[in-house]
PDB file of C-alpha atoms (C1' of nucleotides) in Angstrom:
ATOM      1  CA  MET A  58     -17.204 -22.049  -2.177  1.00  0.00           C
ATOM      2  CA  ALA A  59     -16.445 -18.364  -2.146  1.00  0.00           C
ATOM      3  CA  ARG A  60     -15.064 -17.000   1.092  1.00  0.00           C
ATOM      4  CA  PRO A  61     -17.223 -14.611   3.019  1.00  0.00           C
ATOM      5  CA  PRO A  62     -16.415 -11.085   1.915  1.00  0.00           C
ATOM      6  CA  GLN A  63     -14.079  -8.933   3.961  1.00  0.00           C
ATOM      7  CA  ILE A  64     -15.907  -6.898   6.585  1.00  0.00           C
ATOM      8  CA  SER A  65     -14.418  -3.756   8.094  1.00  0.00           C
ATOM      9  CA  GLY A  66     -14.714  -2.665  11.702  1.00  0.00           C
ATOM     10  CA  ALA A  67     -17.633  -0.279  11.288  1.00  0.00           C
ATOM     11  CA  GLU A  68     -19.328  -2.731   8.984  1.00  0.00           C
ATOM     12  CA  TRP A  69     -18.975  -5.426  11.590  1.00  0.00           C
ATOM     13  CA  GLU A  70     -21.032  -3.343  13.994  1.00  0.00           C
ATOM     14  CA  VAL A  71     -23.801  -3.230  11.469  1.00  0.00           C
ATOM     15  CA  MET A  72     -23.625  -6.948  10.882  1.00  0.00           C
ATOM     16  CA  LYS A  73     -23.798  -7.601  14.582  1.00  0.00           C
ATOM     17  CA  VAL A  74     -27.156  -5.950  15.024  1.00  0.00           C
ATOM     18  CA  LEU A  75     -28.494  -7.754  11.977  1.00  0.00           C
ATOM     19  CA  TRP A  76     -27.274 -11.064  13.270  1.00  0.00           C
ATOM     20  CA  GLU A  77     -29.100 -10.330  16.474  1.00  0.00           C
ATOM     21  CA  ALA A  78     -32.317  -9.366  14.759  1.00  0.00           C
ATOM     22  CA  SER A  79     -33.275  -9.246  11.152  1.00  0.00           C
ATOM     23  CA  PRO A  80     -34.669  -8.073   8.916  1.00  0.00           C
ATOM     24  CA  LEU A  81     -34.372  -4.439   9.927  1.00  0.00           C
ATOM     25  CA  THR A  82     -34.646  -1.156   8.100  1.00  0.00           C
ATOM     26  CA  GLY A  83     -31.687   1.170   7.814  1.00  0.00           C
ATOM     27  CA  SER A  84     -33.050   3.483  10.475  1.00  0.00           C
ATOM     28  CA  GLU A  85     -33.632   0.631  12.839  1.00  0.00           C
ATOM     29  CA  VAL A  86     -30.068  -0.462  12.443  1.00  0.00           C
ATOM     30  CA  ALA A  87     -28.835   3.092  12.929  1.00  0.00           C
ATOM     31  CA  GLU A  88     -30.899   3.400  16.044  1.00  0.00           C
ATOM     32  CA  ARG A  89     -29.550   0.190  17.535  1.00  0.00           C
ATOM     33  CA  ILE A  90     -25.927   0.994  17.006  1.00  0.00           C
ATOM     34  CA  GLY A  91     -26.499   4.626  17.885  1.00  0.00           C
ATOM     35  CA  GLY A  92     -24.757   5.838  14.771  1.00  0.00           C
ATOM     36  CA  HIS A  93     -25.564   8.556  12.306  1.00  0.00           C
ATOM     37  CA  PRO A  94     -28.270   7.282   9.933  1.00  0.00           C
ATOM     38  CA  LYS A  95     -26.398   8.496   6.874  1.00  0.00           C
ATOM     39  CA  THR A  96     -23.274   6.704   7.930  1.00  0.00           C
ATOM     40  CA  VAL A  97     -25.144   3.535   8.656  1.00  0.00           C
ATOM     41  CA  LYS A  98     -26.871   3.727   5.304  1.00  0.00           C
ATOM     42  CA  THR A  99     -23.526   3.970   3.576  1.00  0.00           C
ATOM     43  CA  LEU A 100     -22.309   0.934   5.429  1.00  0.00           C
ATOM     44  CA  LEU A 101     -25.443  -1.001   4.583  1.00  0.00           C
ATOM     45  CA  GLY A 102     -24.970  -0.154   0.930  1.00  0.00           C
ATOM     46  CA  ARG A 103     -21.385  -1.320   1.007  1.00  0.00           C
ATOM     47  CA  LEU A 104     -22.323  -4.527   2.718  1.00  0.00           C
ATOM     48  CA  VAL A 105     -24.935  -5.211   0.081  1.00  0.00           C
ATOM     49  CA  ARG A 106     -22.368  -4.528  -2.624  1.00  0.00           C
ATOM     50  CA  LYS A 107     -19.968  -6.905  -0.931  1.00  0.00           C
ATOM     51  CA  GLY A 108     -22.642  -9.532  -0.733  1.00  0.00           C
ATOM     52  CA  ALA A 109     -22.763  -9.689   3.039  1.00  0.00           C
ATOM     53  CA  LEU A 110     -26.351  -8.434   3.133  1.00  0.00           C
ATOM     54  CA  ARG A 111     -29.445  -8.793   1.032  1.00  0.00           C
ATOM     55  CA  TYR A 112     -32.498  -6.601   1.171  1.00  0.00           C
ATOM     56  CA  THR A 113     -36.117  -6.784   0.208  1.00  0.00           C
ATOM     57  CA  GLU A 114     -38.291  -3.781  -0.417  1.00  0.00           C
ATOM     58  CA  GLU A 115     -40.972  -3.088   2.080  1.00  0.00           C
ATOM     59  CA  GLY A 116     -43.012  -0.228   0.711  1.00  0.00           C
ATOM     60  CA  ASN A 117     -40.561   2.556   0.179  1.00  0.00           C
ATOM     61  CA  ARG A 118     -37.765   1.246   2.343  1.00  0.00           C
ATOM     62  CA  TYR A 119     -35.450  -1.713   2.465  1.00  0.00           C
ATOM     63  CA  LEU A 120     -35.352  -4.534   4.900  1.00  0.00           C
ATOM     64  CA  TYR A 121     -31.858  -5.858   5.353  1.00  0.00           C
ATOM     65  CA  ARG A 122     -30.731  -9.268   6.445  1.00  0.00           C
ATOM     66  CA  PRO A 123     -27.426 -11.123   6.474  1.00  0.00           C
ATOM     67  CA  THR A 124     -26.657 -13.552   3.686  1.00  0.00           C
ATOM     68  CA  LEU A 125     -24.480 -15.742   5.852  1.00  0.00           C
ATOM     69  CA  ALA A 126     -24.565 -16.838   9.448  1.00  0.00           C
ATOM     70  CA  ARG A 127     -22.354 -15.081  11.922  1.00  0.00           C
ATOM     71  CA  GLU A 128     -20.366 -18.267  12.424  1.00  0.00           C
ATOM     72  CA  LYS A 129     -19.015 -18.115   8.897  1.00  0.00           C
ATOM     73  CA  TYR A 130     -17.590 -14.705   9.506  1.00  0.00           C
ATOM     74  CA  VAL A 131     -16.307 -15.572  12.908  1.00  0.00           C
ATOM     75  CA  ALA A 132     -14.445 -18.493  11.397  1.00  0.00           C
ATOM     76  CA  GLU A 133     -13.044 -16.336   8.640  1.00  0.00           C
ATOM     77  CA  GLU A 134     -11.939 -13.537  10.943  1.00  0.00           C
ATOM     78  CA  SER A 135     -10.450 -15.979  13.356  1.00  0.00           C
ATOM     79  CA  LYS A 136      -8.398 -17.660  10.707  1.00  0.00           C
ATOM     80  CA  SER A 137      -7.169 -14.365   9.386  1.00  0.00           C
ATOM     81  CA  PHE A 138      -6.292 -13.239  12.894  1.00  0.00           C
ATOM     82  CA  LEU A 139      -4.390 -16.441  13.565  1.00  0.00           C
ATOM     83  CA  ARG A 140      -2.507 -16.141  10.318  1.00  0.00           C
ATOM     84  CA  ARG A 141      -1.601 -12.529  10.828  1.00  0.00           C
ATOM     85  CA  VAL A 142      -0.656 -12.534  14.456  1.00  0.00           C
ATOM     86  CA  PHE A 143       0.281 -16.108  15.297  1.00  0.00           C
ATOM     87  CA  GLY A 144       1.540 -17.404  11.985  1.00  0.00           C
ATOM     88  CA  GLY A 145      -1.543 -19.559  11.673  1.00  0.00           C
ATOM     89  CA  GLU A 146      -0.816 -21.539  14.831  1.00  0.00           C
ATOM     90  CA  ALA A 147      -3.787 -21.870  17.140  1.00  0.00           C
ATOM     91  CA  THR A 148      -1.976 -23.133  20.196  1.00  0.00           C
ATOM     92  CA  PRO A 149       0.150 -20.047  20.810  1.00  0.00           C
ATOM     93  CA  ALA A 150      -2.974 -17.993  20.473  1.00  0.00           C
ATOM     94  CA  LEU A 151      -4.820 -20.161  22.947  1.00  0.00           C
ATOM     95  CA  VAL A 152      -1.915 -19.948  25.332  1.00  0.00           C
ATOM     96  CA  HIS A 153      -1.844 -16.215  24.956  1.00  0.00           C
ATOM     97  CA  PHE A 154      -5.519 -15.865  25.762  1.00  0.00           C
ATOM     98  CA  VAL A 155      -5.443 -18.237  28.670  1.00  0.00           C
ATOM     99  CA  GLU A 156      -2.468 -16.447  30.122  1.00  0.00           C
ATOM    100  CA  THR A 157      -3.566 -12.873  29.683  1.00  0.00           C
ATOM    101  CA  VAL A 158      -7.292 -12.935  30.245  1.00  0.00           C
ATOM    102  CA  ASP A 159      -9.235 -13.293  33.438  1.00  0.00           C
ATOM    103  CA  LEU A 160     -11.107 -16.563  33.497  1.00  0.00           C
ATOM    104  CA  SER A 161     -13.580 -17.568  36.122  1.00  0.00           C
ATOM    105  CA  GLU A 162     -13.472 -20.957  37.762  1.00  0.00           C
ATOM    106  CA  GLU A 163     -16.485 -21.978  35.686  1.00  0.00           C
ATOM    107  CA  GLU A 164     -14.927 -20.922  32.452  1.00  0.00           C
ATOM    108  CA  ILE A 165     -11.783 -22.816  33.216  1.00  0.00           C
ATOM    109  CA  GLN A 166     -13.876 -25.842  33.967  1.00  0.00           C
ATOM    110  CA  GLU A 167     -15.792 -25.465  30.752  1.00  0.00           C
ATOM    111  CA  LEU A 168     -12.637 -25.263  28.736  1.00  0.00           C
ATOM    112  CA  ARG A 169     -11.142 -28.226  30.501  1.00  0.00           C
ATOM    113  CA  GLU A 170     -14.143 -30.340  29.679  1.00  0.00           C
ATOM    114  CA  LEU A 171     -14.032 -29.215  26.126  1.00  0.00           C
ATOM    115  CA  LEU A 172     -10.402 -30.242  25.886  1.00  0.00           C
ATOM    116  CA  ASP A 173     -11.253 -33.598  27.384  1.00  0.00           C
ATOM    117  CA  ARG A 174     -13.910 -34.235  24.806  1.00  0.00           C
ATOM    118  CA  ARG A 175     -11.524 -33.069  22.173  1.00  0.00           C
ATOM    119  CA  ALA A 176      -8.891 -35.445  23.452  1.00  0.00           C
ATOM    120  CA  LYS A 177     -11.093 -38.506  23.078  1.00  0.00           C
ATOM    121  CA  GLY A 178     -11.358 -39.207  19.535  1.00  0.00           C
ATOM    122  CA  GLU A 179     -13.262 -36.728  17.445  1.00  0.00           C
ATOM    123  CA  LYS A 180     -10.048 -36.272  15.585  1.00  0.00           C
ATOM    124  CA  SER A 181      -9.580 -36.220  11.875  1.00  0.00           C
TER     125      SER A 181
ATOM    126  CA  MET B 124       1.015   4.754  28.311  1.00  0.00           C
ATOM    127  CA  ALA B 125       0.415   5.218  24.628  1.00  0.00           C
ATOM    128  CA  ARG B 126      -0.964   2.224  22.811  1.00  0.00           C
ATOM    129  CA  PRO B 127       1.217   0.574  20.263  1.00  0.00           C
ATOM    130  CA  PRO B 128       0.477   2.163  16.897  1.00  0.00           C
ATOM    131  CA  GLN B 129      -1.868   0.428  14.507  1.00  0.00           C
ATOM    132  CA  ILE B 130      -0.041  -1.929  12.157  1.00  0.00           C
ATOM    133  CA  SER B 131      -1.522  -2.990   8.836  1.00  0.00           C
ATOM    134  CA  GLY B 132      -1.246  -6.438   7.308  1.00  0.00           C
ATOM    135  CA  ALA B 133       1.701  -5.780   5.024  1.00  0.00           C
ATOM    136  CA  GLU B 134       3.403  -3.842   7.762  1.00  0.00           C
ATOM    137  CA  TRP B 135       2.977  -6.754  10.097  1.00  0.00           C
ATOM    138  CA  GLU B 136       5.020  -8.915   7.740  1.00  0.00           C
ATOM    139  CA  VAL B 137       7.832  -6.429   7.985  1.00  0.00           C
ATOM    140  CA  MET B 138       7.612  -6.318  11.745  1.00  0.00           C
ATOM    141  CA  LYS B 139       7.740 -10.078  11.922  1.00  0.00           C
ATOM    142  CA  VAL B 140      11.114 -10.360  10.273  1.00  0.00           C
ATOM    143  CA  LEU B 141      12.478  -7.587  12.450  1.00  0.00           C
ATOM    144  CA  TRP B 142      11.191  -9.264  15.555  1.00  0.00           C
ATOM    145  CA  GLU B 143      12.969 -12.383  14.449  1.00  0.00           C
ATOM    146  CA  ALA B 144      16.236 -10.622  13.751  1.00  0.00           C
ATOM    147  CA  SER B 145      17.256  -7.029  14.076  1.00  0.00           C
ATOM    148  CA  PRO B 146      18.684  -4.672  13.200  1.00  0.00           C
ATOM    149  CA  LEU B 147      18.411  -5.220   9.482  1.00  0.00           C
ATOM    150  CA  THR B 148      18.756  -2.991   6.450  1.00  0.00           C
ATOM    151  CA  GLY B 149      15.835  -2.377   4.152  1.00  0.00           C
ATOM    152  CA  SER B 150      17.193  -4.734   1.535  1.00  0.00           C
ATOM    153  CA  GLU B 151      17.698  -7.455   4.062  1.00  0.00           C
ATOM    154  CA  VAL B 152      14.116  -7.142   5.170  1.00  0.00           C
ATOM    155  CA  ALA B 153      12.925  -7.148   1.565  1.00  0.00           C
ATOM    156  CA  GLU B 154      14.942 -10.249   0.882  1.00  0.00           C
ATOM    157  CA  ARG B 155      13.532 -12.101   3.862  1.00  0.00           C
ATOM    158  CA  ILE B 156       9.924 -11.433   3.100  1.00  0.00           C
ATOM    159  CA  GLY B 157      10.536 -11.837  -0.615  1.00  0.00           C
ATOM    160  CA  GLY B 158       8.821  -8.580  -1.432  1.00  0.00           C
ATOM    161  CA  HIS B 159       9.695  -5.806  -3.829  1.00  0.00           C
ATOM    162  CA  PRO B 160      12.428  -3.655  -2.234  1.00  0.00           C
ATOM    163  CA  LYS B 161      10.632  -0.435  -3.042  1.00  0.00           C
ATOM    164  CA  THR B 162       7.468  -1.647  -1.439  1.00  0.00           C
ATOM    165  CA  VAL B 163       9.321  -2.787   1.631  1.00  0.00           C
ATOM    166  CA  LYS B 164      11.087   0.561   1.891  1.00  0.00           C
ATOM    167  CA  THR B 165       7.784   2.324   1.837  1.00  0.00           C
ATOM    168  CA  LEU B 166       6.481   0.120   4.600  1.00  0.00           C
ATOM    169  CA  LEU B 167       9.606   0.659   6.671  1.00  0.00           C
ATOM    170  CA  GLY B 168       9.182   4.395   6.289  1.00  0.00           C
ATOM    171  CA  ARG B 169       5.600   4.240   7.378  1.00  0.00           C
ATOM    172  CA  LEU B 170       6.452   2.117  10.366  1.00  0.00           C
ATOM    173  CA  VAL B 171       9.099   4.600  11.411  1.00  0.00           C
ATOM    174  CA  ARG B 172       6.607   7.408  11.037  1.00  0.00           C
ATOM    175  CA  LYS B 173       4.140   5.457  13.157  1.00  0.00           C
ATOM    176  CA  GLY B 174       6.758   4.887  15.786  1.00  0.00           C
ATOM    177  CA  ALA B 175       6.828   1.123  15.463  1.00  0.00           C
ATOM    178  CA  LEU B 176      10.433   1.129  14.233  1.00  0.00           C
ATOM    179  CA  ARG B 177      13.559   3.119  14.896  1.00  0.00           C
ATOM    180  CA  TYR B 178      16.618   3.216  12.715  1.00  0.00           C
ATOM    181  CA  THR B 179      20.260   4.100  13.043  1.00  0.00           C
ATOM    182  CA  GLU B 180      22.474   5.086  10.174  1.00  0.00           C
ATOM    183  CA  GLU B 181      25.143   2.666   9.175  1.00  0.00           C
ATOM    184  CA  GLY B 182      27.191   4.381   6.500  1.00  0.00           C
ATOM    185  CA  ASN B 183      24.758   5.301   3.786  1.00  0.00           C
ATOM    186  CA  ARG B 184      21.957   2.994   4.808  1.00  0.00           C
ATOM    187  CA  TYR B 185      19.627   2.516   7.713  1.00  0.00           C
ATOM    188  CA  LEU B 186      19.455  -0.246  10.214  1.00  0.00           C
ATOM    189  CA  TYR B 187      15.935  -0.825  11.439  1.00  0.00           C
ATOM    190  CA  ARG B 188      14.772  -2.307  14.681  1.00  0.00           C
ATOM    191  CA  PRO B 189      11.430  -2.550  16.488  1.00  0.00           C
ATOM    192  CA  THR B 190      10.675  -0.069  19.228  1.00  0.00           C
ATOM    193  CA  LEU B 191       8.437  -2.456  21.109  1.00  0.00           C
ATOM    194  CA  ALA B 192       8.467  -6.164  21.730  1.00  0.00           C
ATOM    195  CA  ARG B 193       6.263  -8.369  19.667  1.00  0.00           C
ATOM    196  CA  GLU B 194       4.253  -9.253  22.757  1.00  0.00           C
ATOM    197  CA  LYS B 195       2.912  -5.724  23.039  1.00  0.00           C
ATOM    198  CA  TYR B 196       1.513  -5.880  19.570  1.00  0.00           C
ATOM    199  CA  VAL B 197       0.210  -9.364  19.990  1.00  0.00           C
ATOM    200  CA  ALA B 198      -1.647  -8.244  23.081  1.00  0.00           C
ATOM    201  CA  GLU B 199      -3.025  -5.229  21.271  1.00  0.00           C
ATOM    202  CA  GLU B 200      -4.144  -7.148  18.209  1.00  0.00           C
ATOM    203  CA  SER B 201      -5.630  -9.876  20.317  1.00  0.00           C
ATOM    204  CA  LYS B 202      -7.672  -7.467  22.336  1.00  0.00           C
ATOM    205  CA  SER B 203      -8.902  -5.715  19.248  1.00  0.00           C
ATOM    206  CA  PHE B 204      -9.792  -9.042  17.666  1.00  0.00           C
ATOM    207  CA  LEU B 205     -11.684 -10.139  20.757  1.00  0.00           C
ATOM    208  CA  ARG B 206     -13.551  -6.891  20.882  1.00  0.00           C
ATOM    209  CA  ARG B 207     -14.477  -6.914  17.253  1.00  0.00           C
ATOM    210  CA  VAL B 208     -15.436 -10.514  16.775  1.00  0.00           C
ATOM    211  CA  PHE B 209     -16.392 -11.829  20.197  1.00  0.00           C
ATOM    212  CA  GLY B 210     -17.621  -8.713  21.920  1.00  0.00           C
ATOM    213  CA  GLY B 211     -14.553  -8.708  24.118  1.00  0.00           C
ATOM    214  CA  GLU B 212     -15.282 -12.100  25.639  1.00  0.00           C
ATOM    215  CA  ALA B 213     -12.308 -14.429  25.684  1.00  0.00           C
ATOM    216  CA  THR B 214     -14.089 -17.637  26.513  1.00  0.00           C
ATOM    217  CA  PRO B 215     -16.228 -17.838  23.379  1.00  0.00           C
ATOM    218  CA  ALA B 216     -13.100 -17.216  21.382  1.00  0.00           C
ATOM    219  CA  LEU B 217     -11.255 -19.960  23.189  1.00  0.00           C
ATOM    220  CA  VAL B 218     -14.148 -22.308  22.668  1.00  0.00           C
ATOM    221  CA  HIS B 219     -14.229 -21.448  19.021  1.00  0.00           C
ATOM    222  CA  PHE B 220     -10.555 -22.174  18.558  1.00  0.00           C
ATOM    223  CA  VAL B 221     -10.611 -25.385  20.528  1.00  0.00           C
ATOM    224  CA  GLU B 222     -13.596 -26.600  18.566  1.00  0.00           C
ATOM    225  CA  THR B 223     -12.508 -25.680  15.089  1.00  0.00           C
ATOM    226  CA  VAL B 224      -8.788 -26.221  15.045  1.00  0.00           C
ATOM    227  CA  ASP B 225      -6.833 -29.437  14.967  1.00  0.00           C
ATOM    228  CA  LEU B 226      -4.951 -29.920  18.193  1.00  0.00           C
ATOM    229  CA  SER B 227      -2.452 -32.643  18.833  1.00  0.00           C
ATOM    230  CA  GLU B 228      -2.540 -34.737  21.974  1.00  0.00           C
ATOM    231  CA  GLU B 229       0.465 -32.801  23.242  1.00  0.00           C
ATOM    232  CA  GLU B 230      -1.116 -29.446  22.617  1.00  0.00           C
ATOM    233  CA  ILE B 231      -4.240 -30.496  24.407  1.00  0.00           C
ATOM    234  CA  GLN B 232      -2.141 -31.649  27.299  1.00  0.00           C
ATOM    235  CA  GLU B 233      -0.236 -28.379  27.357  1.00  0.00           C
ATOM    236  CA  LEU B 234      -3.415 -26.376  27.433  1.00  0.00           C
ATOM    237  CA  ARG B 235      -4.880 -28.528  30.135  1.00  0.00           C
ATOM    238  CA  GLU B 236      -1.872 -27.976  32.330  1.00  0.00           C
ATOM    239  CA  LEU B 237      -2.015 -24.297  31.672  1.00  0.00           C
ATOM    240  CA  LEU B 238      -5.623 -24.230  32.747  1.00  0.00           C
ATOM    241  CA  ASP B 239      -4.755 -26.165  35.860  1.00  0.00           C
ATOM    242  CA  ARG B 240      -2.116 -23.674  36.834  1.00  0.00           C
ATOM    243  CA  ARG B 241      -4.530 -20.923  36.033  1.00  0.00           C
ATOM    244  CA  ALA B 242      -7.131 -22.491  38.236  1.00  0.00           C
ATOM    245  CA  LYS B 243      -4.865 -22.463  41.261  1.00  0.00           C
ATOM    246  CA  GLY B 244      -4.498 -18.909  42.108  1.00  0.00           C
ATOM    247  CA  GLU B 245      -2.034 -16.986  39.999  1.00  0.00           C
ATOM    248  CA  LYS B 246      -4.597 -14.426  39.030  1.00  0.00           C
ATOM    249  CA  SER B 247      -2.730 -11.300  37.838  1.00  0.00           C
TER     250      SER B 247
ATOM    251  C1'  DT C 222      37.312   8.620 -13.745  1.00  0.00           C
ATOM    252  C1'  DG C 223      33.131   7.426 -15.702  1.00  0.00           C
ATOM    253  C1'  DA C 224      29.110   4.337 -15.716  1.00  0.00           C
ATOM    254  C1'  DC C 225      26.295   2.101 -12.877  1.00  0.00           C
ATOM    255  C1'  DA C 226      24.051   0.271  -8.859  1.00  0.00           C
ATOM    256  C1'  DA C 227      21.932   1.110  -4.507  1.00  0.00           C
ATOM    257  C1'  DC C 228      20.117   4.274  -1.042  1.00  0.00           C
ATOM    258  C1'  DG C 229      16.807   7.265   1.048  1.00  0.00           C
ATOM    259  C1'  DA C 230      13.295  10.971  -0.159  1.00  0.00           C
ATOM    260  C1'  DC C 231       9.464  12.026  -2.487  1.00  0.00           C
ATOM    261  C1'  DT C 232       5.651  11.025  -5.549  1.00  0.00           C
ATOM    262  C1'  DA C 233       1.866   8.156  -7.533  1.00  0.00           C
ATOM    263  C1'  DC C 234      -2.302   6.069  -7.599  1.00  0.00           C
ATOM    264  C1'  DA C 235      -6.193   3.199  -6.978  1.00  0.00           C
ATOM    265  C1'  DG C 236      -8.925   0.732  -3.431  1.00  0.00           C
ATOM    266  C1'  DT C 237     -10.837   0.699   1.360  1.00  0.00           C
ATOM    267  C1'  DT C 238     -12.687   2.884   5.356  1.00  0.00           C
ATOM    268  C1'  DG C 239     -15.091   6.116   8.385  1.00  0.00           C
ATOM    269  C1'  DT C 240     -18.002   9.661   8.369  1.00  0.00           C
ATOM    270  C1'  DA C 241     -21.284  12.324   6.305  1.00  0.00           C
ATOM    271  C1'  DA C 242     -23.693  15.753   3.029  1.00  0.00           C
ATOM    272  C1'  DT C 243     -26.392  16.667  -1.190  1.00  0.00           C
ATOM    273  C1'  DC C 244     -30.104  15.487  -4.413  1.00  0.00           C
ATOM    274  C1'  DC C 245     -34.407  14.014  -5.733  1.00  0.00           C
ATOM    275  C1'  DA C 246     -38.752  11.572  -4.915  1.00  0.00           C
ATOM    276  C1'  DT C 247     -42.175  10.148  -1.947  1.00  0.00           C
ATOM    277  C1'  DA C 248     -44.706   9.949   2.579  1.00  0.00           C
ATOM    278  C1'  DT C 249     -46.647  12.436   6.297  1.00  0.00           C
ATOM    279  C1'  DT C 250     -48.654  16.275   8.692  1.00  0.00           C
ATOM    280  C1'  DG C 251     -50.854  20.499   9.433  1.00  0.00           C
TER     281       DG C 251
ATOM    282  C1'  DC D 190     -52.349  21.258  -0.862  1.00  0.00           C
ATOM    283  C1'  DA D 191     -48.006  23.006   1.113  1.00  0.00           C
ATOM    284  C1'  DA D 192     -44.131  22.272   4.048  1.00  0.00           C
ATOM    285  C1'  DT D 193     -41.405  19.015   5.900  1.00  0.00           C
ATOM    286  C1'  DA D 194     -39.373  14.709   7.065  1.00  0.00           C
ATOM    287  C1'  DT D 195     -37.546  10.507   5.363  1.00  0.00           C
ATOM    288  C1'  DG D 196     -35.603   7.172   2.138  1.00  0.00           C
ATOM    289  C1'  DG D 197     -32.472   5.577  -1.203  1.00  0.00           C
ATOM    290  C1'  DA D 198     -28.796   7.124  -4.704  1.00  0.00           C
ATOM    291  C1'  DT D 199     -24.969   9.646  -5.474  1.00  0.00           C
ATOM    292  C1'  DT D 200     -21.099  12.326  -4.150  1.00  0.00           C
ATOM    293  C1'  DA D 201     -17.361  13.947  -0.928  1.00  0.00           C
ATOM    294  C1'  DC D 202     -13.260  13.554   1.162  1.00  0.00           C
ATOM    295  C1'  DA D 203      -9.363  12.618   4.004  1.00  0.00           C
ATOM    296  C1'  DA D 204      -6.600   8.827   6.138  1.00  0.00           C
ATOM    297  C1'  DC D 205      -4.822   4.462   5.504  1.00  0.00           C
ATOM    298  C1'  DT D 206      -3.104   0.557   2.445  1.00  0.00           C
ATOM    299  C1'  DG D 207      -0.680  -2.009  -1.009  1.00  0.00           C
ATOM    300  C1'  DT D 208       2.271  -1.580  -4.471  1.00  0.00           C
ATOM    301  C1'  DA D 209       5.627   0.722  -6.834  1.00  0.00           C
ATOM    302  C1'  DG D 210       8.074   4.441  -9.712  1.00  0.00           C
ATOM    303  C1'  DT D 211      11.028   8.776 -10.114  1.00  0.00           C
ATOM    304  C1'  DC D 212      14.795  11.801  -8.458  1.00  0.00           C
ATOM    305  C1'  DG D 213      19.071  13.135  -6.848  1.00  0.00           C
ATOM    306  C1'  DT D 214      23.204  11.482  -4.338  1.00  0.00           C
ATOM    307  C1'  DT D 215      26.851   8.600  -3.495  1.00  0.00           C
ATOM    308  C1'  DG D 216      29.600   4.386  -3.176  1.00  0.00           C
ATOM    309  C1'  DT D 217      31.792   1.022  -6.252  1.00  0.00           C
ATOM    310  C1'  DC D 218      33.832  -1.420 -10.055  1.00  0.00           C
ATOM    311  C1'  DA D 219      36.094  -1.513 -14.348  1.00  0.00           C
TER     312       DA D 219
END
DNA sequence: TGACAACGACTACAGTTGTAATCCATATTG
DNA sequence: CAATATGGATTACAACTGTAGTCGTTGTCA
């Protein structure tokens, strides 16, 4: 199973709008991210080349849509981030986030419940 | 307060060994990451140019050391990761990690305690 | 003291990225 | 229909990256 292709920062912006709504034309995407249409077109082309997007022709223009769900990319990026910055260890990263970020009471509660569920059993 | 300079993947490897032990000569760094000395020298030079490393001369060679603590970079990279992948929201990222990564009983316990402490007050 | 090894400085070079512009064909508008 | 706007294809181009090689100097070993 081939890994999702590598997506750059600007490309990620493009993917985001297409994960929110697709298919879209190039101009629609450009409009939503508020970027220069030419630039966005370039990015769309690169993403197609990388296999992150497909398109279908609608009259004279293309309709783009993602080939993979956002979650796949999130997982990939997260792993790469963990590897790079935390030597692949999730716990130090979790500790870092919990310690440095503002969390509301509700969020803390949510996370605590999640950990509880995690603690009982759905282990591998 | 100027942000820590942007560090690429290969450069990060170099920084890691210097955060573990410094100062080191170029060859020592190369040895520890097991990379080609020439390549490592290039990276060291770039990091100096970027301001991520300083060096002092020791005889005919340089001794390199980081200009900033690892934590600064970790914070920077983490923020940029959150922004890119999770729209700047920490909680979804935390949820993602807790759900997708294997955590030992002890790690879960550690995180739970951390959340508890977080819940009582020490905002910052 | 002469050959060689190691150093830093500089150079190389292709691939990626961000940001567009140019070119040509077609669609739209007056 | 003519002028223009728009679309995709192609081209541009500098900065950044990964990965080294070349050059000139100097310390070291035989």
